[in-house]
PDB file of C-alpha atoms in Angstrom:
ATOM      1  CA  MET Q1295      87.496  81.685  96.900  1.00  0.00           C
ATOM      2  CA  GLU Q1296      90.884  79.191  98.222  1.00  0.00           C
ATOM      3  CA  GLY Q1297      93.729  79.776  99.000  1.00  0.00           C
ATOM      4  CA  ALA Q1298      97.156  78.469  97.722  1.00  0.00           C
ATOM      5  CA  CYS Q1299     100.569  78.641  98.379  1.00  0.00           C
ATOM      6  CA  ALA Q1300     103.501  80.584  98.017  1.00  0.00           C
ATOM      7  CA  THR Q1301     104.640  81.299  95.109  1.00  0.00           C
ATOM      8  CA  SER Q1302     107.563  83.639  93.796  1.00  0.00           C
ATOM      9  CA  PHE Q1303     106.473  87.937  94.163  1.00  0.00           C
ATOM     10  CA  GLU Q1304     107.909  90.403  92.431  1.00  0.00           C
ATOM     11  CA  GLY Q1305     107.528  93.783  91.179  1.00  0.00           C
ATOM     12  CA  THR Q1306     106.827  97.406  92.887  1.00  0.00           C
ATOM     13  CA  ALA Q1307     104.279  98.399  94.621  1.00  0.00           C
ATOM     14  CA  MET Q1308     100.567  98.556  94.066  1.00  0.00           C
ATOM     15  CA  ASP Q1309     101.524  97.821  89.558  1.00  0.00           C
ATOM     16  CA  SER Q1310      99.319  94.885  89.441  1.00  0.00           C
ATOM     17  CA  ASP Q1311      96.276  95.410  87.964  1.00  0.00           C
ATOM     18  CA  ALA Q1312      95.799  91.484  89.667  1.00  0.00           C
ATOM     19  CA  ALA Q1313      96.372  92.653  93.446  1.00  0.00           C
ATOM     20  CA  ALA Q1314      93.977  95.497  92.746  1.00  0.00           C
ATOM     21  CA  GLY Q1315      91.849  95.111  89.928  1.00  0.00           C
ATOM     22  CA  PRO Q1316      90.785  98.834  87.694  1.00  0.00           C
ATOM     23  CA  SER Q1317      89.930 101.821  88.966  1.00  0.00           C
ATOM     24  CA  ARG Q1318      86.221 102.412  89.271  1.00  0.00           C
ATOM     25  CA  SER Q1319      86.656 106.591  89.090  1.00  0.00           C
ATOM     26  CA  GLY Q1320      90.162 106.488  87.488  1.00  0.00           C
ATOM     27  CA  GLU Q1321      91.226 109.089  89.853  1.00  0.00           C
ATOM     28  CA  TRP Q1322      93.582 110.323  91.787  1.00  0.00           C
ATOM     29  CA  HIS Q1323      93.606 111.375  94.719  1.00  0.00           C
ATOM     30  CA  VAL Q1324      95.978 113.355  96.476  1.00  0.00           C
ATOM     31  CA  VAL Q1325      96.688 111.984  99.656  1.00  0.00           C
ATOM     32  CA  ALA Q1326      99.017 113.629 101.826  1.00  0.00           C
ATOM     33  CA  LYS Q1327     103.101 115.723 100.586  1.00  0.00           C
ATOM     34  CA  SER Q1328     105.996 112.994 100.062  1.00  0.00           C
ATOM     35  CA  ASP Q1329     108.380 114.221 103.143  1.00  0.00           C
ATOM     36  CA  GLN Q1330     105.356 112.767 105.542  1.00  0.00           C
ATOM     37  CA  LEU Q1331     106.473 110.308 103.248  1.00  0.00           C
ATOM     38  CA  ALA Q1332     111.098 110.463 103.759  1.00  0.00           C
ATOM     39  CA  ARG Q1333     111.887 108.414 106.616  1.00  0.00           C
ATOM     40  CA  LYS Q1334     112.047 104.747 106.582  1.00  0.00           C
ATOM     41  CA  ASN Q1335     109.030 102.984 107.462  1.00  0.00           C
ATOM     42  CA  ALA Q1336     106.730 105.880 107.520  1.00  0.00           C
ATOM     43  CA  ARG Q1337     102.946 105.628 107.258  1.00  0.00           C
ATOM     44  CA  VAL Q1338      99.792 107.741 107.509  1.00  0.00           C
ATOM     45  CA  GLN Q1339      96.291 107.142 107.773  1.00  0.00           C
ATOM     46  CA  VAL Q1340      94.011 109.059 105.333  1.00  0.00           C
ATOM     47  CA  THR Q1341      90.916 109.236 103.668  1.00  0.00           C
ATOM     48  CA  ALA Q1342      90.403 110.009  99.543  1.00  0.00           C
ATOM     49  CA  ASP Q1343      87.084 109.640  98.388  1.00  0.00           C
ATOM     50  CA  GLY Q1344      85.196 108.862 101.761  1.00  0.00           C
ATOM     51  CA  ARG Q1345      88.167 105.605 102.737  1.00  0.00           C
ATOM     52  CA  TYR Q1346      90.289 105.287 105.190  1.00  0.00           C
ATOM     53  CA  LEU Q1347      93.820 103.998 104.078  1.00  0.00           C
ATOM     54  CA  VAL Q1348      96.693 103.737 104.959  1.00  0.00           C
ATOM     55  CA  VAL Q1349      99.991 104.421 103.296  1.00  0.00           C
ATOM     56  CA  ALA Q1350     103.249 103.379 104.342  1.00  0.00           C
ATOM     57  CA  ARG Q1351     106.787 103.097 102.430  1.00  0.00           C
ATOM     58  CA  SER Q1352     109.002 100.643 103.520  1.00  0.00           C
ATOM     59  CA  GLY Q1353     111.698  99.230 101.036  1.00  0.00           C
ATOM     60  CA  GLY Q1354     112.110 102.472  99.184  1.00  0.00           C
ATOM     61  CA  ARG Q1355     108.502 101.498  97.772  1.00  0.00           C
ATOM     62  CA  LEU Q1356     104.980 102.771  98.350  1.00  0.00           C
ATOM     63  CA  TYR Q1357     101.841 100.779  99.327  1.00  0.00           C
ATOM     64  CA  ALA Q1358      98.059 102.423 100.045  1.00  0.00           C
ATOM     65  CA  PHE Q1359      95.926  99.209 101.652  1.00  0.00           C
ATOM     66  CA  ASP Q1360      92.554  99.740 103.748  1.00  0.00           C
ATOM     67  CA  ALA Q1361      93.020 101.205 107.547  1.00  0.00           C
ATOM     68  CA  THR Q1362      91.287  98.846 108.899  1.00  0.00           C
ATOM     69  CA  CYS Q1363      91.952  94.920 109.819  1.00  0.00           C
ATOM     70  CA  TYR Q1364      89.253  92.635 108.132  1.00  0.00           C
ATOM     71  CA  HIS Q1365      89.093  90.070 110.626  1.00  0.00           C
ATOM     72  CA  MET Q1366      87.786  92.015 112.901  1.00  0.00           C
ATOM     73  CA  GLY Q1367      88.425  95.881 112.731  1.00  0.00           C
ATOM     74  CA  ALA Q1368      91.844  96.827 113.680  1.00  0.00           C
ATOM     75  CA  PRO Q1369      93.966  99.808 113.406  1.00  0.00           C
ATOM     76  CA  LEU Q1370      96.956  98.847 111.234  1.00  0.00           C
ATOM     77  CA  LEU Q1371      98.011 101.862 111.330  1.00  0.00           C
ATOM     78  CA  HIS Q1372     101.069 101.342 113.403  1.00  0.00           C
ATOM     79  CA  GLY Q1373     100.990  97.262 112.193  1.00  0.00           C
ATOM     80  CA  ASP Q1374     105.055  95.417 111.969  1.00  0.00           C
ATOM     81  CA  ILE Q1375     105.919  95.409 108.850  1.00  0.00           C
ATOM     82  CA  GLU Q1376     108.606  93.078 107.722  1.00  0.00           C
ATOM     83  CA  ASP Q1377     109.705  91.957 104.500  1.00  0.00           C
ATOM     84  CA  VAL Q1378     108.063  87.802 103.842  1.00  0.00           C
ATOM     85  CA  ASP Q1379     110.247  85.606 101.554  1.00  0.00           C
ATOM     86  CA  GLY Q1380     107.792  85.310  98.494  1.00  0.00           C
ATOM     87  CA  HIS Q1381     106.120  87.997  99.245  1.00  0.00           C
ATOM     88  CA  GLY Q1382     107.001  91.355 100.279  1.00  0.00           C
ATOM     89  CA  ALA Q1383     106.566  93.582 102.768  1.00  0.00           C
ATOM     90  CA  CYS Q1384     103.884  92.779 104.722  1.00  0.00           C
ATOM     91  CA  ILE Q1385     102.289  94.129 108.190  1.00  0.00           C
ATOM     92  CA  THR Q1386     100.666  92.669 110.783  1.00  0.00           C
ATOM     93  CA  CYS Q1387      97.526  92.887 112.477  1.00  0.00           C
ATOM     94  CA  PRO Q1388      98.054  93.844 116.320  1.00  0.00           C
ATOM     95  CA  TRP Q1389      94.832  91.902 117.418  1.00  0.00           C
ATOM     96  CA  HIS Q1390      95.437  88.666 116.217  1.00  0.00           C
ATOM     97  CA  HIS Q1391      99.037  88.662 114.589  1.00  0.00           C
ATOM     98  CA  TYR Q1392      97.626  87.474 111.081  1.00  0.00           C
ATOM     99  CA  GLN Q1393      99.794  88.977 107.920  1.00  0.00           C
ATOM    100  CA  ILE Q1394      98.716  90.583 105.071  1.00  0.00           C
ATOM    101  CA  SER Q1395     100.751  91.288 102.002  1.00  0.00           C
ATOM    102  CA  MET Q1396     100.726  95.287 101.925  1.00  0.00           C
ATOM    103  CA  SER Q1397     101.071  93.794  98.028  1.00  0.00           C
ATOM    104  CA  THR Q1398      98.730  91.693  97.016  1.00  0.00           C
ATOM    105  CA  GLY Q1399      95.916  92.531  99.995  1.00  0.00           C
ATOM    106  CA  GLU Q1400      96.754  88.179 100.572  1.00  0.00           C
ATOM    107  CA  ARG Q1401      96.570  87.113 104.024  1.00  0.00           C
ATOM    108  CA  LEU Q1402      99.762  84.797 104.937  1.00  0.00           C
ATOM    109  CA  TYR Q1403      99.610  80.976 106.765  1.00  0.00           C
ATOM    110  CA  GLN Q1404     101.409  78.475 107.301  1.00  0.00           C
ATOM    111  CA  ASP Q1405     100.091  74.957 106.364  1.00  0.00           C
ATOM    112  CA  MET Q1406     100.897  72.126 108.540  1.00  0.00           C
ATOM    113  CA  SER Q1407     104.242  71.511 106.249  1.00  0.00           C
ATOM    114  CA  ARG Q1408     104.645  75.298 107.858  1.00  0.00           C
ATOM    115  CA  LYS Q1409     104.350  75.766 103.654  1.00  0.00           C
ATOM    116  CA  THR Q1410     103.512  79.712 102.862  1.00  0.00           C
ATOM    117  CA  CYS Q1411     100.414  80.087 101.527  1.00  0.00           C
ATOM    118  CA  THR Q1412      97.343  82.235 101.045  1.00  0.00           C
ATOM    119  CA  LEU Q1413      94.030  83.557 100.874  1.00  0.00           C
ATOM    120  CA  PRO Q1414      93.034  85.992  98.912  1.00  0.00           C
ATOM    121  CA  LYS Q1415      90.687  89.027  98.470  1.00  0.00           C
ATOM    122  CA  LYS Q1416      90.767  89.953 102.360  1.00  0.00           C
ATOM    123  CA  GLN Q1417      92.320  93.831 102.533  1.00  0.00           C
ATOM    124  CA  ARG Q1418      92.103  95.083  99.420  1.00  0.00           C
ATOM    125  CA  VAL Q1419      95.081  97.232  98.705  1.00  0.00           C
ATOM    126  CA  HIS Q1420      94.990 100.588  96.404  1.00  0.00           C
ATOM    127  CA  GLU Q1421      97.329 102.239  93.633  1.00  0.00           C
ATOM    128  CA  VAL Q1422     100.215 104.541  94.735  1.00  0.00           C
ATOM    129  CA  MET Q1423     102.476 106.897  93.063  1.00  0.00           C
ATOM    130  CA  GLU Q1424     104.521 109.896  93.954  1.00  0.00           C
ATOM    131  CA  ALA Q1425     104.382 113.245  91.152  1.00  0.00           C
ATOM    132  CA  ASP Q1426     105.735 116.959  91.991  1.00  0.00           C
ATOM    133  CA  GLY Q1427     106.233 116.331  96.176  1.00  0.00           C
ATOM    134  CA  GLU Q1428     103.171 114.473  96.974  1.00  0.00           C
ATOM    135  CA  VAL Q1429     101.482 111.551  96.886  1.00  0.00           C
ATOM    136  CA  ARG Q1430      98.666 110.291  95.580  1.00  0.00           C
ATOM    137  CA  VAL Q1431      96.517 107.455  94.890  1.00  0.00           C
ATOM    138  CA  ARG Q1432      93.496 105.278  92.587  1.00  0.00           C
ATOM    139  CA  LEU Q1433      91.707 103.493  94.575  1.00  0.00           C
ATOM    140  CA  SER Q1434      90.168 100.303  92.876  1.00  0.00           C
ATOM    141  CA  GLY Q1435      86.850  99.686  94.749  1.00  0.00           C
ATOM    142  CA  GLY Q1436      85.596 103.414  94.960  1.00  0.00           C
ATOM    143  CA  GLY Q1437      84.449 105.743  96.837  1.00  0.00           C
ATOM    144  CA  LYS Q1438      82.109 105.967  99.487  1.00  0.00           C
ATOM    145  CA  PRO Q1439      79.180 105.191  97.730  1.00  0.00           C
ATOM    146  CA  PRO Q1440      75.386 107.540  96.994  1.00  0.00           C
ATOM    147  CA  SER Q1441      73.109 107.496 100.880  1.00  0.00           C
ATOM    148  CA  PRO Q1442      69.856 105.012  99.139  1.00  0.00           C
ATOM    149  CA  PRO Q1443      66.624 107.009  99.009  1.00  0.00           C
ATOM    150  CA  PRO Q1444      64.676 107.460 102.520  1.00  0.00           C
ATOM    151  CA  ASP Q1445      62.627 104.409 101.363  1.00  0.00           C
ATOM    152  CA  VAL Q1446      64.598 102.362 100.368  1.00  0.00           C
ATOM    153  CA  ILE Q1447      65.438  99.767 103.161  1.00  0.00           C
ATOM    154  CA  ARG Q1448      69.067  99.433 103.123  1.00  0.00           C
ATOM    155  CA  PRO Q1449      70.978  96.026 103.847  1.00  0.00           C
ATOM    156  CA  LYS Q1450      72.549  95.158 107.067  1.00  0.00           C
ATOM    157  CA  PRO Q1451      76.879  95.753 106.966  1.00  0.00           C
ATOM    158  CA  HIS Q1452      76.839  91.918 108.069  1.00  0.00           C
ATOM    159  CA  GLU Q1453      74.087  91.164 105.389  1.00  0.00           C
ATOM    160  CA  VAL Q1454      75.903  91.540 102.745  1.00  0.00           C
ATOM    161  CA  ASP Q1455      78.998  90.075 100.264  1.00  0.00           C
ATOM    162  CA  TYR Q1456      81.879  92.191 100.008  1.00  0.00           C
ATOM    163  CA  GLU Q1457      84.856  91.565  97.530  1.00  0.00           C
ATOM    164  CA  TRP Q1458      87.124  92.441  99.662  1.00  0.00           C
ATOM    165  CA  GLU Q1459      87.164  92.050 102.781  1.00  0.00           C
ATOM    166  CA  SER Q1460      88.098  94.657 104.216  1.00  0.00           C
ATOM    167  CA  ASP Q1461      85.153  96.519 102.018  1.00  0.00           C
ATOM    168  CA  ARG Q1462      83.553  95.810 105.143  1.00  0.00           C
ATOM    169  CA  TYR Q1463      85.625  98.434 107.349  1.00  0.00           C
ATOM    170  CA  ALA Q1464      86.402 100.749 104.404  1.00  0.00           C
ATOM    171  CA  PHE Q1465      84.162 103.884 105.078  1.00  0.00           C
ATOM    172  CA  LYS Q1466      84.226 103.720 108.989  1.00  0.00           C
ATOM    173  CA  PRO Q1467      86.875 105.467 110.510  1.00  0.00           C
ATOM    174  CA  PRO Q1468      89.046 102.780 112.260  1.00  0.00           C
ATOM    175  CA  PRO Q1469      89.594 102.546 115.830  1.00  0.00           C
ATOM    176  CA  PRO Q1470      92.690 104.639 117.738  1.00  0.00           C
ATOM    177  CA  SER Q1471      95.917 103.704 116.956  1.00  0.00           C
ATOM    178  CA  GLN Q1472      99.397 104.270 118.654  1.00  0.00           C
ATOM    179  CA  ALA Q1473     102.765 103.469 117.831  1.00  0.00           C
ATOM    180  CA  SER Q1474     104.287 103.702 121.178  1.00  0.00           C
ATOM    181  CA  GLN Q1475     101.366 102.046 123.627  1.00  0.00           C
ATOM    182  CA  LYS Q1476     100.572  97.412 122.781  1.00  0.00           C
ATOM    183  CA  ALA Q1477      96.716  97.483 121.672  1.00  0.00           C
ATOM    184  CA  PRO Q1478      94.348  95.629 122.813  1.00  0.00           C
ATOM    185  CA  ARG Q1479      93.287  92.589 121.905  1.00  0.00           C
ATOM    186  CA  SER Q1480      89.946  92.606 120.393  1.00  0.00           C
ATOM    187  CA  GLY Q1481      88.594  89.790 122.914  1.00  0.00           C
ATOM    188  CA  LYS Q1482      89.613  92.549 126.123  1.00  0.00           C
ATOM    189  CA  VAL Q1483      87.892  95.423 123.837  1.00  0.00           C
ATOM    190  CA  PHE Q1484      84.573  93.680 122.690  1.00  0.00           C
ATOM    191  CA  ASN Q1485      84.058  92.372 126.210  1.00  0.00           C
ATOM    192  CA  ARG Q1486      84.472  95.623 128.158  1.00  0.00           C
ATOM    193  CA  ALA Q1487      81.887  96.534 126.101  1.00  0.00           C
ATOM    194  CA  GLY Q1488      79.792  93.969 126.303  1.00  0.00           C
ATOM    195  CA  ALA Q1489      80.284  93.562 130.393  1.00  0.00           C
ATOM    196  CA  GLY Q1490      79.332  97.186 129.439  1.00  0.00           C
ATOM    197  CA  GLY Q1491      76.250  97.681 127.564  1.00  0.00           C
ATOM    198  CA  GLY Q1492      78.826  99.524 124.988  1.00  0.00           C
ATOM    199  CA  ARG Q1493      80.229 101.169 127.005  1.00  0.00           C
ATOM    200  CA  LEU Q1494      83.398 101.069 127.380  1.00  0.00           C
ATOM    201  CA  PRO Q1495      86.949 101.968 129.847  1.00  0.00           C
ATOM    202  CA  PRO Q1496      87.310 105.408 131.133  1.00  0.00           C
ATOM    203  CA  GLY Q1497      90.785 105.081 127.960  1.00  0.00           C
ATOM    204  CA  ALA Q1498      90.528 101.828 126.721  1.00  0.00           C
ATOM    205  CA  PHE Q1499      90.902 103.356 123.066  1.00  0.00           C
ATOM    206  CA  GLY Q1500      92.302 106.253 124.728  1.00  0.00           C
ATOM    207  CA  ARG Q1501      89.094 108.782 123.996  1.00  0.00           C
ATOM    208  CA  GLY Q1502      89.439 110.511 127.344  1.00  0.00           C
ATOM    209  CA  SER Q1503      86.688 110.205 129.866  1.00  0.00           C
ATOM    210  CA  ALA Q1504      84.135 109.463 127.568  1.00  0.00           C
ATOM    211  CA  GLY Q1505      86.054 106.243 126.870  1.00  0.00           C
ATOM    212  CA  ARG Q1506      84.172 104.939 124.020  1.00  0.00           C
ATOM    213  CA  HIS Q1507      84.793 104.556 120.114  1.00  0.00           C
ATOM    214  CA  PRO Q1508      82.036 106.169 117.889  1.00  0.00           C
ATOM    215  CA  GLY Q1509      81.560 102.142 116.624  1.00  0.00           C
ATOM    216  CA  LEU Q1510      80.901 100.748 119.636  1.00  0.00           C
ATOM    217  CA  VAL Q1511      77.901 103.301 120.424  1.00  0.00           C
ATOM    218  CA  GLY Q1512      74.649 101.125 121.614  1.00  0.00           C
ATOM    219  CA  ALA Q1513      76.044  98.311 119.745  1.00  0.00           C
ATOM    220  CA  GLY Q1514      74.056  95.992 121.922  1.00  0.00           C
ATOM    221  CA  VAL Q1515      76.571  93.944 122.605  1.00  0.00           C
ATOM    222  CA  GLY Q1516      76.455  90.852 125.281  1.00  0.00           C
ATOM    223  CA  ARG Q1517      76.483  87.241 124.005  1.00  0.00           C
ATOM    224  CA  GLU Q1518      76.067  88.394 120.482  1.00  0.00           C
ATOM    225  CA  VAL Q1519      79.859  89.785 120.576  1.00  0.00           C
ATOM    226  CA  GLY Q1520      81.355  87.133 122.734  1.00  0.00           C
ATOM    227  CA  ARG Q1521      80.150  84.617 119.855  1.00  0.00           C
ATOM    228  CA  MET Q1522      82.402  87.417 117.327  1.00  0.00           C
ATOM    229  CA  VAL Q1523      85.262  87.131 119.365  1.00  0.00           C
ATOM    230  CA  ALA Q1524      85.279  83.428 120.156  1.00  0.00           C
ATOM    231  CA  ASP Q1525      84.248  82.716 116.102  1.00  0.00           C
ATOM    232  CA  SER Q1526      87.434  84.909 115.808  1.00  0.00           C
ATOM    233  CA  MET Q1527      90.570  82.981 118.322  1.00  0.00           C
ATOM    234  CA  ARG Q1528      88.871  79.200 116.213  1.00  0.00           C
ATOM    235  CA  GLY Q1529      90.506  81.152 113.481  1.00  0.00           C
ATOM    236  CA  GLY Q1530      87.037  83.316 111.272  1.00  0.00           C
ATOM    237  CA  ASP Q1531      86.536  85.700 109.473  1.00  0.00           C
ATOM    238  CA  GLY Q1532      84.684  87.560 112.407  1.00  0.00           C
ATOM    239  CA  LYS Q1533      83.017  91.229 112.023  1.00  0.00           C
ATOM    240  CA  ALA Q1534      83.386  93.887 114.852  1.00  0.00           C
ATOM    241  CA  PRO Q1535      80.509  95.643 116.520  1.00  0.00           C
ATOM    242  CA  TRP Q1536      81.221  98.816 113.952  1.00  0.00           C
ATOM    243  CA  ALA Q1537      80.330  97.317 111.452  1.00  0.00           C
ATOM    244  CA  MET Q1538      77.138  96.413 112.147  1.00  0.00           C
ATOM    245  CA  SER Q1539      74.705  98.816 111.014  1.00  0.00           C
ATOM    246  CA  ARG Q1540      73.164 101.001 114.544  1.00  0.00           C
ATOM    247  CA  GLY Q1541      73.358  97.503 117.029  1.00  0.00           C
ATOM    248  CA  PHE Q1542      72.049  94.442 117.584  1.00  0.00           C
ATOM    249  CA  ALA Q1543      68.426  93.918 118.694  1.00  0.00           C
ATOM    250  CA  GLN Q1544      68.899  91.205 121.225  1.00  0.00           C
ATOM    251  CA  PRO Q1545      68.832  92.913 124.353  1.00  0.00           C
ATOM    252  CA  LEU Q1546      70.765  93.281 127.540  1.00  0.00           C
ATOM    253  CA  PRO Q1547      71.016  90.778 130.285  1.00  0.00           C
ATOM    254  CA  LYS Q1548      68.817  91.674 133.592  1.00  0.00           C
ATOM    255  CA  PRO Q1549      71.255  91.646 136.814  1.00  0.00           C
ATOM    256  CA  LYS Q1550      70.628  89.157 139.087  1.00  0.00           C
ATOM    257  CA  PRO Q1551      69.592  90.542 142.444  1.00  0.00           C
ATOM    258  CA  ALA Q1552      71.349  90.323 145.209  1.00  0.00           C
ATOM    259  CA  LEU Q1553      71.543  88.430 147.792  1.00  0.00           C
ATOM    260  CA  THR Q1554      70.559  89.795 151.999  1.00  0.00           C
TER     261      THR Q1554
END
């Protein structure tokens, strides 16, 4: 789908069926208490029916959207939030600084004439409401699908065409996120993983001495990750290793013999 240049966006958070799409189950999920999101710019990471979400307050409104950035799998929990003229509250990906509308899930960018344009169906957004001291979310894309029978071959995640691009990561835990610490860029994260055969240096993700994110375990990364990162840096929408299946088949290169 082609993007469009900016048009005025009016309305309250998450009240647009065109933006969020209809809920498949129609069920409201209690995800937090209202006092957890009472302060300005408060946000929490939650799960609803197996889907990882961020619920955030900005300008007195609540927003709910998939917790992992559609582009290369960055955690959005502590992304900067700011109001953009014509688009309302937007969150910025901490890895590549993509701006995403928290109301529509569109990616914002500027064309050659410096006009703000959008790309649709990037970050899935969800309906959110407060009632009786609770924060409730209704999923626009449904919960985690049931596992197929054992004799059915599953398609690999990178072979599936998703309705919204963030659906690729929706049911996988996002990488850890810290508000007070600058997030590592994806290139550094993936290149470290490639050098270590899927194992990150201690503390790379704040996971203690093991230093491994679940999605990178056994990822057999190497040149394939380098290619994905390069595509990402050129503006393409990549796929993080933890969005893949159990790893790449490509073996790591053999070490060169030491010079004597």
